[in-house]
C-alpha positions as CSV (number, residue, x, y, z in Angstrom):
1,X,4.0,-11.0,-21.2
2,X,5.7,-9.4,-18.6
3,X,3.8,-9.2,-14.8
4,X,3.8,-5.8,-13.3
5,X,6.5,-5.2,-10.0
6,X,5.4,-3.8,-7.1
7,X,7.6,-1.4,-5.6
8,X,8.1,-1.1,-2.1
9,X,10.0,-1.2,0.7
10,X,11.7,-4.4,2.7
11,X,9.0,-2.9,5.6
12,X,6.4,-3.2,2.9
13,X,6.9,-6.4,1.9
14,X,7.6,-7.7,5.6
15,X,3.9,-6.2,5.8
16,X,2.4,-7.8,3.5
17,X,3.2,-10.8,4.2
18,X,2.2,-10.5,8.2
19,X,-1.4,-9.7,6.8
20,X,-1.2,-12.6,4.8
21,X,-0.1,-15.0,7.1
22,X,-2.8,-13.3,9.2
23,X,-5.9,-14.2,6.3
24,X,-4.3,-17.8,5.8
25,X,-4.1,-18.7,9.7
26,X,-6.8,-17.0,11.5
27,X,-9.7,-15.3,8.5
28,X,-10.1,-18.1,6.1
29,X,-10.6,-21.2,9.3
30,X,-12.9,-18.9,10.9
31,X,-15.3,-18.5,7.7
32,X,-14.4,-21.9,7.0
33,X,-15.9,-22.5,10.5
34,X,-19.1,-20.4,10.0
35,X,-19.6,-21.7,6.8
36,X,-19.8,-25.2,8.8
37,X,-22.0,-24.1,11.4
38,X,-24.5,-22.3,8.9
39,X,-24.8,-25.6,7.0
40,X,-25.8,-27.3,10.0
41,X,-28.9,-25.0,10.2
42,X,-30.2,-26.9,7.1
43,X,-31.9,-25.8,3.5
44,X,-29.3,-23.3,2.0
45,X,-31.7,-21.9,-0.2
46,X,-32.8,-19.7,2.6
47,X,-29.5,-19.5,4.6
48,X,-28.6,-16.0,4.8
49,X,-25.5,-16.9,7.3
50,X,-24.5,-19.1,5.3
51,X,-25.2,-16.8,2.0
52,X,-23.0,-14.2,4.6
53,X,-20.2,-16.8,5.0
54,X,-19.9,-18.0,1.3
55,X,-19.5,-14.3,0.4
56,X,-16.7,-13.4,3.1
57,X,-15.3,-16.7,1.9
58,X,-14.7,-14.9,-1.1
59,X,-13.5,-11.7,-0.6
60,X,-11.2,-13.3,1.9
61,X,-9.8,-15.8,-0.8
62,X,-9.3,-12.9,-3.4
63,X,-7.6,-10.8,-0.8
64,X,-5.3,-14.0,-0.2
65,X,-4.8,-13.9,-4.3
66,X,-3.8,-9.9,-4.5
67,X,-1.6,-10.3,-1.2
68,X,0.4,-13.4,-2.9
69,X,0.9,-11.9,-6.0
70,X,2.4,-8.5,-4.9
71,X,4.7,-10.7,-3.0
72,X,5.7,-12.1,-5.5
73,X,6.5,-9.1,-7.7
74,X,8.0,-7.3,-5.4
75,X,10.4,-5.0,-6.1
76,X,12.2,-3.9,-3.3
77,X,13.7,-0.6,-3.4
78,X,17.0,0.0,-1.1
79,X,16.6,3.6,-0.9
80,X,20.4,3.4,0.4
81,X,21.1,2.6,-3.3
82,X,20.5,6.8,-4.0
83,X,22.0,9.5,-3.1
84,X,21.6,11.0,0.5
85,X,19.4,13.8,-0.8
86,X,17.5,12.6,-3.4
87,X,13.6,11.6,-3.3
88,X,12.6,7.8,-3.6
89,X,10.9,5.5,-2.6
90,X,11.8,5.0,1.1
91,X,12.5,8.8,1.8
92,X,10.8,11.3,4.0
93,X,10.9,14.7,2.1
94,X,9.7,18.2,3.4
95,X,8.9,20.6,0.7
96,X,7.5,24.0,0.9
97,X,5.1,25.4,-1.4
98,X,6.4,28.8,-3.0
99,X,5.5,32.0,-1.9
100,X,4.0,30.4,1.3
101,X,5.2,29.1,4.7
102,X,3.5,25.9,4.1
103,X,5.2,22.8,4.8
104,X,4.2,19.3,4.0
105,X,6.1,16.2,5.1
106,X,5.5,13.1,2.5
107,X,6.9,9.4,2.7
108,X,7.2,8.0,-0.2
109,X,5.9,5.0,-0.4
110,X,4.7,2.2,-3.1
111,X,1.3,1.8,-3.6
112,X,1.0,-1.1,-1.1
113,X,1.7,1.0,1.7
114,X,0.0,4.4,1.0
115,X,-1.5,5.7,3.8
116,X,-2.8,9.7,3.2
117,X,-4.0,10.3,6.5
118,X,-0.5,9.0,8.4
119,X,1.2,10.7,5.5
120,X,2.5,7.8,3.7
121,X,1.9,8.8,-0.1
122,X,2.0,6.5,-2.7
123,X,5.3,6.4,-5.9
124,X,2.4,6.4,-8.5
125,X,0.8,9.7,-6.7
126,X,1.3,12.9,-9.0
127,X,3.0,14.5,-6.1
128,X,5.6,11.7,-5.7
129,X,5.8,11.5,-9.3
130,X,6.9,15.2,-9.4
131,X,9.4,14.8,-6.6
132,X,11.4,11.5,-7.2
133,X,14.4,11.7,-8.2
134,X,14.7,15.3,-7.3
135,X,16.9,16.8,-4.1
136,X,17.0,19.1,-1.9
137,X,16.9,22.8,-2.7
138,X,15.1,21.8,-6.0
139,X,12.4,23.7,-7.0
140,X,9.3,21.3,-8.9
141,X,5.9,21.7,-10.3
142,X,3.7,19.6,-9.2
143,X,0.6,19.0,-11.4
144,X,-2.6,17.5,-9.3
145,X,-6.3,17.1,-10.7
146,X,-6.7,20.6,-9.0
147,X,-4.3,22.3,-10.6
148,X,-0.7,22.5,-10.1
149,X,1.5,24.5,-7.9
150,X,5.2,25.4,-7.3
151,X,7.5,23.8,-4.0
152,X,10.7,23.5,-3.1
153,X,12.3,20.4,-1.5
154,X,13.2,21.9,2.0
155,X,14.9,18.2,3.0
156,X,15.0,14.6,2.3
157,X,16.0,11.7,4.9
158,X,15.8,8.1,5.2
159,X,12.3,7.3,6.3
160,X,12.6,5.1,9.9
């Protein structure tokens, strides 16, 4: 059975592993530290810091597990490898919806680095879907939960 690839960015990756490094060096002593001290305070049964501690233990362990394995299936994608003005992973694009003066500005991202609110929009998003592999002056459909609507790719760049 094949593992499922992560795509994403060298930036990405170089990411993911700074918050890893981050929960193996600093997080997980520190819990391992107030899991210590809550001991110390005696009968567990009743320890709620220590109840606290067991469970940060844990979701700090599991995000250690997700963080290691999308490092290791990584698939970096060298958005150099496609042409100037095509959408991929790794591009910026501007589209405008049709029949409107609305402009949008995505980054495509993969999933590891969407962020909506900084504009940073996932390849597995219907929008990004829609426009990968597209380029500039197309016109695409976009089909969203809430319907879908018409835009044209007003530009595409390299994201920084």
């Amino acid at each position: 059975m094949t593992e499922k690839t992560y795509p994403m960015t060298l930036a990405e990756k170089e990411q993911l592993e700074q918050e890893l490094e981050e929960l193996k060096l600093v997080r997980r002593p520190e819990v391992v530290e107030r899991i210590k001290i809550a001991r110390s305070y005696g009968d567990l049964s009743e320890n709620s810091e220590y109840d606290a501690a067991k469970d940060e233990q844990a979701f700090v362990e599991g995000q250690i597990s997700t963080l290691e394995t999308k490092i290791r299936y990584a698939e970096i994608i060298d958005s150099d490898a496609v042409a100037k003005d095509e959408v991929a992973i790794g591009k910026t694009v501007v589209v405008q919806e049709i029949g409107t003066n609305d402009k949008d500005t995505y980054a495509i991202v993969g999933a590891t680095g969407a962020d909506v609110f900084s504009g940073k929009i996932s390849n597995e998003s219907p929008i990004a879907q829609a426009l990968i592999g597209r380029k500039k002056g197309d016109q695409v459909t976009i089909e969203t939960p809430a319907g879908s609507y018409d835009v044209e790719i007003v530009s595409v760049e390299k994201t920084a």
